[in-house]
Coordinates of C-alpha atoms and ligand atoms in Angstrom, one line a residue:
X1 CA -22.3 -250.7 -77.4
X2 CA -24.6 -249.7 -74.5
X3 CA -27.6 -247.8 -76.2
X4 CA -30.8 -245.9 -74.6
X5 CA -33.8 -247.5 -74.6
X6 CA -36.7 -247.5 -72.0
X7 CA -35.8 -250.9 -70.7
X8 CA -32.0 -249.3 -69.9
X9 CA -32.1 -248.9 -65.7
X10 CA -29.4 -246.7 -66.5
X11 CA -28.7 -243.9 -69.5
X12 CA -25.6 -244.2 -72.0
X13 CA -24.4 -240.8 -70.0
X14 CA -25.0 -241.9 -66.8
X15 CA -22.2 -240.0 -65.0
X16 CA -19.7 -242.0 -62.8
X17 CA -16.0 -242.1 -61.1
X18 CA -14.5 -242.2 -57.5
X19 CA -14.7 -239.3 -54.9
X20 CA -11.7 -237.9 -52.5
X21 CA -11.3 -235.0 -50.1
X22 CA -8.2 -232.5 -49.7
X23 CA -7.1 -233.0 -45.8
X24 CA -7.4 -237.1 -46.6
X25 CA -5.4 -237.8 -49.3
X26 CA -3.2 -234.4 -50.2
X27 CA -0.4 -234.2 -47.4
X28 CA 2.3 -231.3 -48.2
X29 CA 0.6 -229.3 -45.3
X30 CA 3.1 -227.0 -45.2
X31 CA 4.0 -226.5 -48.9
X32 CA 3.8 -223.4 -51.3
X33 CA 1.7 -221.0 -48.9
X34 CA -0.9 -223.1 -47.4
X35 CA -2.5 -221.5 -44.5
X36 CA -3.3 -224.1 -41.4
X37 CA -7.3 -225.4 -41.3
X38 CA -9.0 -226.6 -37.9
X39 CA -8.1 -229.9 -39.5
X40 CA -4.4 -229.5 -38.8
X41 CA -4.8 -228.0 -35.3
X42 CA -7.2 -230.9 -34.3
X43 CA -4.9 -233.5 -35.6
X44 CA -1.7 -232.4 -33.2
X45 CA -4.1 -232.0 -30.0
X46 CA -2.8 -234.0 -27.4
X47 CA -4.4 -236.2 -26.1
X48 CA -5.0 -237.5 -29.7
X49 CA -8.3 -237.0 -31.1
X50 CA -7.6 -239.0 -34.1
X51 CA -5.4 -242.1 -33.3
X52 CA -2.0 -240.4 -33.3
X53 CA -2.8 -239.6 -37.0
X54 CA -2.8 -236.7 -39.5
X55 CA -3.4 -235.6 -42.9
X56 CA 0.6 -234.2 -42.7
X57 CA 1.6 -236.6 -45.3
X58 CA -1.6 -238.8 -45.7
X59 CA -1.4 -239.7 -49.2
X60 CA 1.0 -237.4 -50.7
X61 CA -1.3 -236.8 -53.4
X62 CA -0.1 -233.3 -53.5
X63 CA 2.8 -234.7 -55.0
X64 CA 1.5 -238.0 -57.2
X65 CA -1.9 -236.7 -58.6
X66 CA -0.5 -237.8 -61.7
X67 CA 0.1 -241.2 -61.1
X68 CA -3.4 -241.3 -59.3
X69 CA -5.1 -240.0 -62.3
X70 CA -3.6 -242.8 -64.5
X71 CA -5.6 -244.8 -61.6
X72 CA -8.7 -243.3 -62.3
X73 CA -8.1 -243.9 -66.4
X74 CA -6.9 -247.1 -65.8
X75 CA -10.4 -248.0 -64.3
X76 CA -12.4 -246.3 -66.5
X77 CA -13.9 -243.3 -64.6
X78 CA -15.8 -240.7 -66.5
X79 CA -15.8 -237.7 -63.5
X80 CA -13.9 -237.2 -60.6
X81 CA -14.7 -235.3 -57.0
X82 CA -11.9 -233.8 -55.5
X83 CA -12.3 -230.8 -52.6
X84 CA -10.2 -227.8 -53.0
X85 CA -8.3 -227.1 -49.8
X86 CA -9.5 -223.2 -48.9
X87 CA -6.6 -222.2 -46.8
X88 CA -4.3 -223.4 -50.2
X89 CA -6.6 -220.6 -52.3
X90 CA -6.6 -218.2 -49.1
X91 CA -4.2 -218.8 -46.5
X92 CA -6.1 -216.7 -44.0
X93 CA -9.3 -217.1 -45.3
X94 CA -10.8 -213.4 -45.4
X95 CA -12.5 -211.8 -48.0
X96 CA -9.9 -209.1 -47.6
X97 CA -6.8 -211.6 -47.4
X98 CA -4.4 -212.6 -50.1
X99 CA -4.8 -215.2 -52.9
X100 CA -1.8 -218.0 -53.0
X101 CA -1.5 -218.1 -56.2
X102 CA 0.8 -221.3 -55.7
X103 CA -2.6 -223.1 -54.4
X104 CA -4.6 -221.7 -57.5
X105 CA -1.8 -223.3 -59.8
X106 CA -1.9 -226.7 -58.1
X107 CA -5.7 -226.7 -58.5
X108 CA -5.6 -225.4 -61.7
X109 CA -3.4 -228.2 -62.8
X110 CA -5.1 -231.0 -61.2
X111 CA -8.2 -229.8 -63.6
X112 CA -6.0 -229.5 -66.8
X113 CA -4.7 -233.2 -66.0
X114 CA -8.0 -234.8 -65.8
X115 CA -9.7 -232.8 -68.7
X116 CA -6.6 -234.2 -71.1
X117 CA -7.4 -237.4 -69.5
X118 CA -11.6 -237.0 -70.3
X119 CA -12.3 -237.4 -67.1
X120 CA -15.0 -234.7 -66.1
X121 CA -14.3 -232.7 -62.9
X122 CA -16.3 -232.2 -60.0
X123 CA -15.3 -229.5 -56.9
X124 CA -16.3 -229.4 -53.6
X125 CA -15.5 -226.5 -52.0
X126 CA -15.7 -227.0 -48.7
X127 CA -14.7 -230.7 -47.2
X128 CA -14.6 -230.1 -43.4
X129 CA -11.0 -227.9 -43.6
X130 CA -12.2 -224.5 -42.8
X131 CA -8.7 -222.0 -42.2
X132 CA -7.8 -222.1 -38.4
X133 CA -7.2 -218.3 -38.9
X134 CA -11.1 -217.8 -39.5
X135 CA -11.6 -219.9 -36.6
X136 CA -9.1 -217.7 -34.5
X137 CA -10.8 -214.6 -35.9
X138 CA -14.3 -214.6 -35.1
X139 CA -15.0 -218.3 -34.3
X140 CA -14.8 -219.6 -37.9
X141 CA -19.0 -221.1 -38.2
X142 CA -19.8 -219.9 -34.9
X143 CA -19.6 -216.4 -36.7
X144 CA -23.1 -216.7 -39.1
X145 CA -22.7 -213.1 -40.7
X146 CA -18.6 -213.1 -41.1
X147 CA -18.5 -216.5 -42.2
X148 CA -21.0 -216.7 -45.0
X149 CA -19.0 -213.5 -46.8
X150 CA -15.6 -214.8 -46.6
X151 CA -17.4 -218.5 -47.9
X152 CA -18.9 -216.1 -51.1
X153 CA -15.6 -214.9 -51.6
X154 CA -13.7 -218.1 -51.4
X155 CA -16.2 -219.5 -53.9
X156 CA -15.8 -216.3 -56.2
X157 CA -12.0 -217.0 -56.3
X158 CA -12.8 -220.5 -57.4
X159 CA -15.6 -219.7 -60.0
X160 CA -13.3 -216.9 -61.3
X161 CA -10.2 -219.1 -61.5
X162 CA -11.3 -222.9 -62.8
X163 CA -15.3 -221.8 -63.6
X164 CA -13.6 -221.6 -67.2
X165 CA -13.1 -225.3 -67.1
X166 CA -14.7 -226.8 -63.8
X167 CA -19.1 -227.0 -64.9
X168 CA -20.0 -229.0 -61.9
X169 CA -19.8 -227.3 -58.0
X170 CA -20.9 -228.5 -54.8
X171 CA -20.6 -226.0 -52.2
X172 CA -20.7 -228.3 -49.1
X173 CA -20.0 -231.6 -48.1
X174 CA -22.2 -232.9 -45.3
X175 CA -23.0 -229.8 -43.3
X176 CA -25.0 -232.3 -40.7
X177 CA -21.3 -233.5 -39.9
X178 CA -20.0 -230.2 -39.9
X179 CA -22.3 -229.1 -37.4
X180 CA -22.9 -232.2 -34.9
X181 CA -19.6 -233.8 -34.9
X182 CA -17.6 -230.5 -34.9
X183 CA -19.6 -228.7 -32.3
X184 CA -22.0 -231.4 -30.8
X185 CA -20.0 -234.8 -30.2
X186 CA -16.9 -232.8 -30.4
X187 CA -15.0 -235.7 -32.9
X188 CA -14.5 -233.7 -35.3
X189 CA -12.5 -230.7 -35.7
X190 CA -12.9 -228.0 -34.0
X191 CA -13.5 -230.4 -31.4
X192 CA -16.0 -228.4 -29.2
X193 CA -18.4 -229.8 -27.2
X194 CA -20.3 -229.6 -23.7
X195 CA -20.8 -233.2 -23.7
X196 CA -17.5 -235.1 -24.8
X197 CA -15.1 -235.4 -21.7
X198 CA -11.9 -234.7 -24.2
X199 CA -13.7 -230.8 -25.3
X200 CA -12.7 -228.4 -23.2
X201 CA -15.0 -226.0 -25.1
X202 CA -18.7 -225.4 -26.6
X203 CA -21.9 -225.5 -26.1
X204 CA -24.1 -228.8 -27.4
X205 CA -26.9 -227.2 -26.7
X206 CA -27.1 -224.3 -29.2
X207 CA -23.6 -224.4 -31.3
X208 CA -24.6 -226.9 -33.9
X209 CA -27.7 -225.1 -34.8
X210 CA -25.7 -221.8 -35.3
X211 CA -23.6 -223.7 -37.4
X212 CA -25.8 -225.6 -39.1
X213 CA -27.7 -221.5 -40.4
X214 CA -23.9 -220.6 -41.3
X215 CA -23.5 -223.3 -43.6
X216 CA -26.7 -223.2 -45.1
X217 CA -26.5 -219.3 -45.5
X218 CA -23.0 -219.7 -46.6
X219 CA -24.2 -222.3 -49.3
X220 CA -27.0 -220.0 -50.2
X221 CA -24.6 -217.1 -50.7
X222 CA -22.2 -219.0 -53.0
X223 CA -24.9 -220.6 -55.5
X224 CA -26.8 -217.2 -55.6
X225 CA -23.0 -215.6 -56.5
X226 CA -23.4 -218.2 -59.3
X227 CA -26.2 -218.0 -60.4
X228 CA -26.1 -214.2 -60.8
X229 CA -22.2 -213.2 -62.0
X230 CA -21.4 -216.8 -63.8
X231 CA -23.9 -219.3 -64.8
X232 CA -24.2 -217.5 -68.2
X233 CA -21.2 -217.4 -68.8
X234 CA -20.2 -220.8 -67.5
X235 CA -23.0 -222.7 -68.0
X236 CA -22.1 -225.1 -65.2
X237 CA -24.5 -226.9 -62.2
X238 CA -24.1 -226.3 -58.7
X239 CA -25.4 -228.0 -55.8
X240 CA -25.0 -229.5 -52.3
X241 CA -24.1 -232.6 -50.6
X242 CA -25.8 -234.2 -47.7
X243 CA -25.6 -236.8 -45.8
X244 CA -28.0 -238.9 -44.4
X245 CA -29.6 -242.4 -43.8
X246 CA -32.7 -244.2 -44.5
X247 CA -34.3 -244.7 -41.3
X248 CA -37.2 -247.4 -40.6
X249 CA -39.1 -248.1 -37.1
X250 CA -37.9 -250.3 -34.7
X251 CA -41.3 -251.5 -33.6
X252 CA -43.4 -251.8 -37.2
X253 CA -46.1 -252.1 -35.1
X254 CA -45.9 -248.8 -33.1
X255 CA -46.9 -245.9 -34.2
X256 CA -44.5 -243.9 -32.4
X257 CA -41.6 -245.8 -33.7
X258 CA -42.9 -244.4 -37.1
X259 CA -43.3 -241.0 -36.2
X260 CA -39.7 -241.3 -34.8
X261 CA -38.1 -242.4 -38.3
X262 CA -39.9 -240.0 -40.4
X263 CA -38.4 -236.9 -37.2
X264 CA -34.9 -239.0 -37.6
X265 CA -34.9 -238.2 -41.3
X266 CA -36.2 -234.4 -41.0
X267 CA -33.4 -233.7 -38.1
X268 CA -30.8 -235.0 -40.6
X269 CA -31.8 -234.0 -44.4
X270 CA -34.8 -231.8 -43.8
X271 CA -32.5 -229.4 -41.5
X272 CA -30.4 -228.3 -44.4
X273 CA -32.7 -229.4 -47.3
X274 CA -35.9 -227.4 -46.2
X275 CA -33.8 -224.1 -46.9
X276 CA -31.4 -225.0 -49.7
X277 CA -33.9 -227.1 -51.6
X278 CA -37.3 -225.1 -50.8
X279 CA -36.4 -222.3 -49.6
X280 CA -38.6 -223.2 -46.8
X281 CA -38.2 -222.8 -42.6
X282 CA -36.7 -226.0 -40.8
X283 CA -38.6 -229.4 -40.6
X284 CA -41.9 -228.3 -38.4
X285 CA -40.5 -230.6 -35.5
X286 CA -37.1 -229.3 -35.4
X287 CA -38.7 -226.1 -34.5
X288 CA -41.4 -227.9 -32.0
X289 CA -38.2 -229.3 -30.1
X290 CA -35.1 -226.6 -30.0
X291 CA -37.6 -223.6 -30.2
X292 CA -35.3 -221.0 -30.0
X293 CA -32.2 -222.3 -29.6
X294 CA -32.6 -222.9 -33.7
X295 CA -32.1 -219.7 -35.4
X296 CA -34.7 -217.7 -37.3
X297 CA -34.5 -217.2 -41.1
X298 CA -35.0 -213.3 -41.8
X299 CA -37.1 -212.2 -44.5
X300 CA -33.7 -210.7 -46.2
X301 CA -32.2 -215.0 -45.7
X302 CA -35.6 -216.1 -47.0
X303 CA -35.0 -213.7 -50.1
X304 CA -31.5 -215.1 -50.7
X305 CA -32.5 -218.5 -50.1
X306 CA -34.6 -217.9 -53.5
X307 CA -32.3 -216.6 -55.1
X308 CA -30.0 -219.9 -54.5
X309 CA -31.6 -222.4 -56.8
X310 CA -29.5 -225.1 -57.5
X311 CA -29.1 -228.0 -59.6
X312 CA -29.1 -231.1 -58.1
X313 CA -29.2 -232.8 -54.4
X314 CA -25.5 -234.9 -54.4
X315 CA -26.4 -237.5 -51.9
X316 CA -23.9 -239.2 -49.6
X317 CA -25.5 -242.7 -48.6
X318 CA -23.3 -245.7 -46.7
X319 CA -26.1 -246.9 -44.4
X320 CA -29.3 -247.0 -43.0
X321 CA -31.1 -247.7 -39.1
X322 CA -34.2 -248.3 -37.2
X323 CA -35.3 -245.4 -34.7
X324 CA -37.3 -246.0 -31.6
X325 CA -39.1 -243.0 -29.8
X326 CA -38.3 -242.0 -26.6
X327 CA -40.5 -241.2 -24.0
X328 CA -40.7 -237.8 -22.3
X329 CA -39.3 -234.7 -23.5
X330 CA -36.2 -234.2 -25.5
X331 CA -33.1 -233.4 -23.6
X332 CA -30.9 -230.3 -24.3
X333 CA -28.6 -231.7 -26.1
X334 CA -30.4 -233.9 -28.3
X335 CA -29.8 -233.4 -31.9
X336 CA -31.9 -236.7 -33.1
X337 CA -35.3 -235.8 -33.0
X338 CA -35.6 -237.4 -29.4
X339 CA -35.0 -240.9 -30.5
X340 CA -32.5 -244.2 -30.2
X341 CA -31.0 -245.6 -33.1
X342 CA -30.6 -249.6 -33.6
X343 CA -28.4 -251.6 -36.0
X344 CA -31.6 -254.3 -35.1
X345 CA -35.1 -254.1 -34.9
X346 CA -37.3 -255.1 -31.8
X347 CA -37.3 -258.8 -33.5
X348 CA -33.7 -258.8 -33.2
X349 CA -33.1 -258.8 -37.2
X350 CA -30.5 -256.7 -38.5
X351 CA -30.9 -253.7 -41.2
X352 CA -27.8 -255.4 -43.3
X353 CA -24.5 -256.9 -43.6
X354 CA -21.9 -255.6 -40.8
X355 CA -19.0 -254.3 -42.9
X356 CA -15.3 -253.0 -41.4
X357 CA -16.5 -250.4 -39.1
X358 CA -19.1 -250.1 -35.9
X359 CA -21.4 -247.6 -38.0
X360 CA -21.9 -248.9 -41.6
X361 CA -24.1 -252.2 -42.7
X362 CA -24.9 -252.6 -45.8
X363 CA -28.3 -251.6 -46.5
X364 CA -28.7 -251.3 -50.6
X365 CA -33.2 -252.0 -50.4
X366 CA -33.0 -248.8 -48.0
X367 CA -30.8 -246.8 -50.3
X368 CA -33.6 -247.6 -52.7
X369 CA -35.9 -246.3 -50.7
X370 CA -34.3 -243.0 -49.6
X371 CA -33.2 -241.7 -53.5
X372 CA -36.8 -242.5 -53.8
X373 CA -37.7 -240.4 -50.7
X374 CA -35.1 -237.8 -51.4
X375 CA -36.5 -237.0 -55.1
X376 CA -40.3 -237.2 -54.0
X377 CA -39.7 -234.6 -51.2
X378 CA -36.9 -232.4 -52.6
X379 CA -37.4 -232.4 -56.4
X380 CA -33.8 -232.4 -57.9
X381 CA -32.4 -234.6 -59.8
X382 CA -29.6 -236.5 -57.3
X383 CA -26.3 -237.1 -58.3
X384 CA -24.8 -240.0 -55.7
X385 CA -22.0 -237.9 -54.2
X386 CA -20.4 -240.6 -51.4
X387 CA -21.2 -244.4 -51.7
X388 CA -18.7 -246.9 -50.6
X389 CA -17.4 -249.3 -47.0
X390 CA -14.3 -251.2 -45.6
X391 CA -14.4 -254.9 -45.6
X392 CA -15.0 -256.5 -42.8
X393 CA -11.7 -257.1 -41.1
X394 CA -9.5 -254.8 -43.3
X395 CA -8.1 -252.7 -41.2
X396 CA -5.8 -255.8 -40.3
X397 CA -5.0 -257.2 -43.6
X398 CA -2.4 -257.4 -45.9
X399 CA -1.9 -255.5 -49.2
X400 CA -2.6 -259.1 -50.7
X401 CA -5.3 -260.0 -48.4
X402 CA -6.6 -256.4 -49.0
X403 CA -7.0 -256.3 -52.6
X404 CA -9.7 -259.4 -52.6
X405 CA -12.4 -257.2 -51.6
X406 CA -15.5 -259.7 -52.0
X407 CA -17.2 -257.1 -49.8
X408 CA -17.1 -254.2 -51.1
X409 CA -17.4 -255.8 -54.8
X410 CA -21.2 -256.7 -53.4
X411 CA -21.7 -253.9 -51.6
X412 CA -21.5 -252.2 -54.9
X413 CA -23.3 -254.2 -57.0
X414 CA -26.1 -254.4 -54.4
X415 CA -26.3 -250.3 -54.6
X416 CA -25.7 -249.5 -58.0
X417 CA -28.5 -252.1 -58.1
X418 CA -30.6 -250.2 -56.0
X419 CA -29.9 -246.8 -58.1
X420 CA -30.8 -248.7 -61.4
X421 CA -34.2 -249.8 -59.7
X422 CA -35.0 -246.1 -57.9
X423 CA -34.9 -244.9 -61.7
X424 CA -36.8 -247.6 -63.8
X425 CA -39.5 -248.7 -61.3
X426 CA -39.8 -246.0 -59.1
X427 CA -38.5 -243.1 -61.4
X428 CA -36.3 -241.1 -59.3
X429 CA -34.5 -239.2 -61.3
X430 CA -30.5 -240.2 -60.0
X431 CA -27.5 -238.8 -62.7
X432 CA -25.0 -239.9 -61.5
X433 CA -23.0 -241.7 -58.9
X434 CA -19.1 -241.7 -57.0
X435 CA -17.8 -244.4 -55.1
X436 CA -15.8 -243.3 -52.1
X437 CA -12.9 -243.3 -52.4
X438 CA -10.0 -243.5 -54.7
X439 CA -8.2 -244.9 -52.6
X440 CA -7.3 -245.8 -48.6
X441 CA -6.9 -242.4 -46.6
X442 CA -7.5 -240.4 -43.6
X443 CA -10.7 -241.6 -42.3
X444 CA -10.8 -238.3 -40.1
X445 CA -10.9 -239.5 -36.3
X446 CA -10.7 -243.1 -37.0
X447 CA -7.0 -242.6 -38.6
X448 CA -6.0 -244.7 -41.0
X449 CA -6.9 -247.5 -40.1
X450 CA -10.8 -247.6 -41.5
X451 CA -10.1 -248.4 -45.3
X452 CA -12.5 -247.0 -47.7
X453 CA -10.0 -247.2 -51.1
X454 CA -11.0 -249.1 -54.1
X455 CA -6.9 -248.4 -54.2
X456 CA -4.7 -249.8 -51.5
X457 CA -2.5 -247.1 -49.7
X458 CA 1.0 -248.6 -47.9
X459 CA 1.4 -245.8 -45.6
X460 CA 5.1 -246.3 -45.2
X461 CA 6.1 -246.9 -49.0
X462 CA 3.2 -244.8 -50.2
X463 CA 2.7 -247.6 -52.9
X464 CA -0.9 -247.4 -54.4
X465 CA -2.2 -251.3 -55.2
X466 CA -5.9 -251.5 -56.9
X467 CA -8.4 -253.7 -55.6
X468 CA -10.3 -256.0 -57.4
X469 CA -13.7 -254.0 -56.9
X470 CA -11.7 -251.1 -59.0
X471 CA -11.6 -252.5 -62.2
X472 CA -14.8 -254.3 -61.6
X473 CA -17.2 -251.1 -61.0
X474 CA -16.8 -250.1 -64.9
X475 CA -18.3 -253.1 -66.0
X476 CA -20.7 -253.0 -63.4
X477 CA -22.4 -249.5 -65.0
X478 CA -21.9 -251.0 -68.4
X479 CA -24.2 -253.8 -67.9
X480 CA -26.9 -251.6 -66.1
X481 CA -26.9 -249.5 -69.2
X482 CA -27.0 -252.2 -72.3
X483 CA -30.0 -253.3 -73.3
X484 CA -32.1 -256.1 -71.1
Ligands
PNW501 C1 -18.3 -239.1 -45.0 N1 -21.4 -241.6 -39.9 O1 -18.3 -238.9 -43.7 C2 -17.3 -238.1 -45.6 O2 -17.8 -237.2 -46.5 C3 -16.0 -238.6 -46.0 O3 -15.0 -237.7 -46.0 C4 -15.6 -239.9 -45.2 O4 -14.4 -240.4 -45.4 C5 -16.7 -240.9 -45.6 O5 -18.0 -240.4 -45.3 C6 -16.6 -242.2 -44.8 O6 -16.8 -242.1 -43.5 C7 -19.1 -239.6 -42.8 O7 -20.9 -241.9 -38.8 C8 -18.6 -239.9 -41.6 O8 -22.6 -241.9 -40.2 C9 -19.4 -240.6 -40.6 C10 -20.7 -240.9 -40.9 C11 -21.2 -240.7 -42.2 C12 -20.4 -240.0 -43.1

């Protein structure tokens, strides 16, 4: 039996499970009165944006969240993070538009089936799928005033109908996405862009940074809604999750290279973390650079910011870089902090293991070093919202190639590792922590190919195989929590 001592890395009620968002793994897009999200519209654009794929079927979850939560028994997990599709809740989005009460019965007994089960809920209420008819309305994020009411009100509908039984809430998942890939790169959905030859709209320039004050207004509006009409009677947490990596210089030796790691970081965390955290303005050099292409914060936003304390910080880690200044002044349509980012230092070594796709190594000492960062700058105690990779090569394997992750197992270790050591020797104070995901799914604009399951998905039999690293993660917290 694990018991608590000081010499325990990790807490007998250390919180833990797998993670999963709506549009990848639900499917039944056009069932019981869902409305359409930019997600679906992205999806069908031609020429494809996302491999010829689509969250139409995906996983068919909506269908077999039974027989994925004897999955998530079956390996042990105390919580689980699920989204909640908005245009299921509210088909057209609006404060003023009808409730599907079809969508709040699905929801509602997704919940019941995990609480018989033990297994601890977690909602995000927002995963990247905003409903196309806000979009159509008034520009969807574009939109900072429209779109932070209808977000209160989508969140009130939520607390109202599951706050009886759902006690942990995160508002956003990875607004720095949100904002850069849906309206910077243009990869994600909605797709707009000035600088990606497949957009045929937006504006790089100033979009994201619009987006970037919905969100957080939209966040800040939703926790303060909490806070004021249902935490007492709830008695739930709420927070945020962000993404974000650990970045280091490219040149140890130059000074610059330092400065442009530590403006890395601030143009990815401190951006949303400044205000939802602090209550504070934007990193100092966000400012310094966009001037006023970045939106102001009124006294009336500072005042609501205020009123938005939250719980905890849910971080989403997978990988870390080395940034390199540039020389000169920033271009428009920067959104970096003027730098380059390597996978290799100016000594040629790499920051980690390559895994199965372009973007993620495995960097575990530099997820060390970022809780460490996080909780020093930010103050709340961080619950691990997103860890997790594809093994190299997976995308072309076999189910029984597949299920001998060796990878990922280490990958795992390596960070859960890493968490254990950011609480006992550097004591960051870290709850919690979800692997992503569950299982294989839509891996947004890389399709399905990119396999991030602990599960194997066959997308033509819809056949769900686990993977060795699924029954081995249990064990894994176990042994970080018995005594040493
Ligand atoms: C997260 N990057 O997105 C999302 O929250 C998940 O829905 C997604 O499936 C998962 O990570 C794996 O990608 C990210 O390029 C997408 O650095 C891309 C990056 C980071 C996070």
């Amino acid at each position: 039996m694990a018991t608590d001592s000081p010499a325990n890395p990790l807490p007998s009620d250390f919180e833990w499970g797998f993670a999963t968002a709506a549009y990848q793994i639900e499917g039944a897009v056009n069932e019981d009165g869902r409305g359409k999200s930019i997600w679906d519209t992205f999806c069908h654009l031609e020429p494809t944006r996302t491999k010829g794929d689509s969250g139409d079927i995906a996983c068919d979850h909506y269908h077999r969240f039974e027989e994925d939560f004897d999955l998530l028994s079956k390996y042990g997990a105390k919580a689980y993070r699920f989204s909640i599709s908005w245009s299921r809740i509210i088909p057209m989005g609006g404060r003023n538009d009808a409730v599907n009460e079809k969508g709040i019965a699905f929801y509602s007994q997704m919940i019941d089936s995990l609480l018989k089960r033990n297994i601890v809920p977690w909602v995000t209420l927002y995963h990247w799928d905003l409903p196309q008819a806000l979009h159509d309305r008034y520009g969807g994020w574009l939109n900072v005033e429209e779109s932070q009411l209808d977000f209160e009100r989508f969140a009130k509908v939520c607390y109202e109908r599951f706050g009886d039984r759902v006690k942990n809430w995160i508002t956003l998942n990875e607004p720095w996405i949100v904002s850069i890939f849906g309206y910077a790169t243009g990869g994600n959905a909605p797709g707009r862009s000035s600088i990606n030859p497949q957009s045929t709209e937006g504006n790089s320039a100033t979009e994201p940074w619009i987006v970037g004050k919905a969100l957080i207004m939209s966040h800040a509006r939703a926790v303060a809604l909490y806070n004021k009409e249902f935490r007492a009677a709830q008695n739930g947490r709420i927070g945020i999750s962000l993404n974000g990596d650990f970045y280091e210089p490219w040149d140890a030796q130059d000074e610059r290279d330092h400065q442009a790691a530590e403006r890395r970081m601030e143009f990815h965390i401190g951006w949303f973390a400044n205000p939802v955290c602090l209550a504070q303005d934007y990193p100092t050099c966000m400012r310094e650079q966009l001037g006023d292409r970045l939106p102001e914060f009124t006294e009336a936003d500072f005042a609501l910011l205020r009123e938005a304390e939250m719980d905890f910080y849910g971080m989403n880690y997978y990988t870390s870089q080395f940034a390199r200044h540039r020389d000169g002044p920033a271009s428009e349509t920067d959104c970096l902090g003027n730098v380059e980012e390597f996978q290799e230092n100016k000594e040629g070594l790499s920051v980690g293991e390559p895994s199965g796709v372009h973007w993620l190594r495995s960097t575990p000492k530099l997820f060390r070093k970022h809780l460490t960062r996080v909780y020093r700058k930010y103050g709340k105690p961080i619950y691990v919202t997103e860890n997790g990779c594809p093994c190299p090569g997976e995308d072309k394997m076999t189910v029984e190639e597949a299920v001998n992750d060796t990878y990922r197992i280490r990958y795992f270790e390596d960070h859960i590792d890493a968490v254990a050591l950011a609480r006992s020797e550097d004591g960051s104070d870290i709850k919690g922590y979800f692997a992503w995901s569950l299982m294989d799914n839509l891996e947004w604009s890389d399709g399905y190919g990119v396999r991030f399951g602990v599960t194997f998905t066959d997308y033509n039999t819809l056949a769900r195989t686990p993977k060795q690293s699924a029954l081995l993660l249990k064990g894994m917290f176990e042994k970080q929590m018995a005594p040493s």
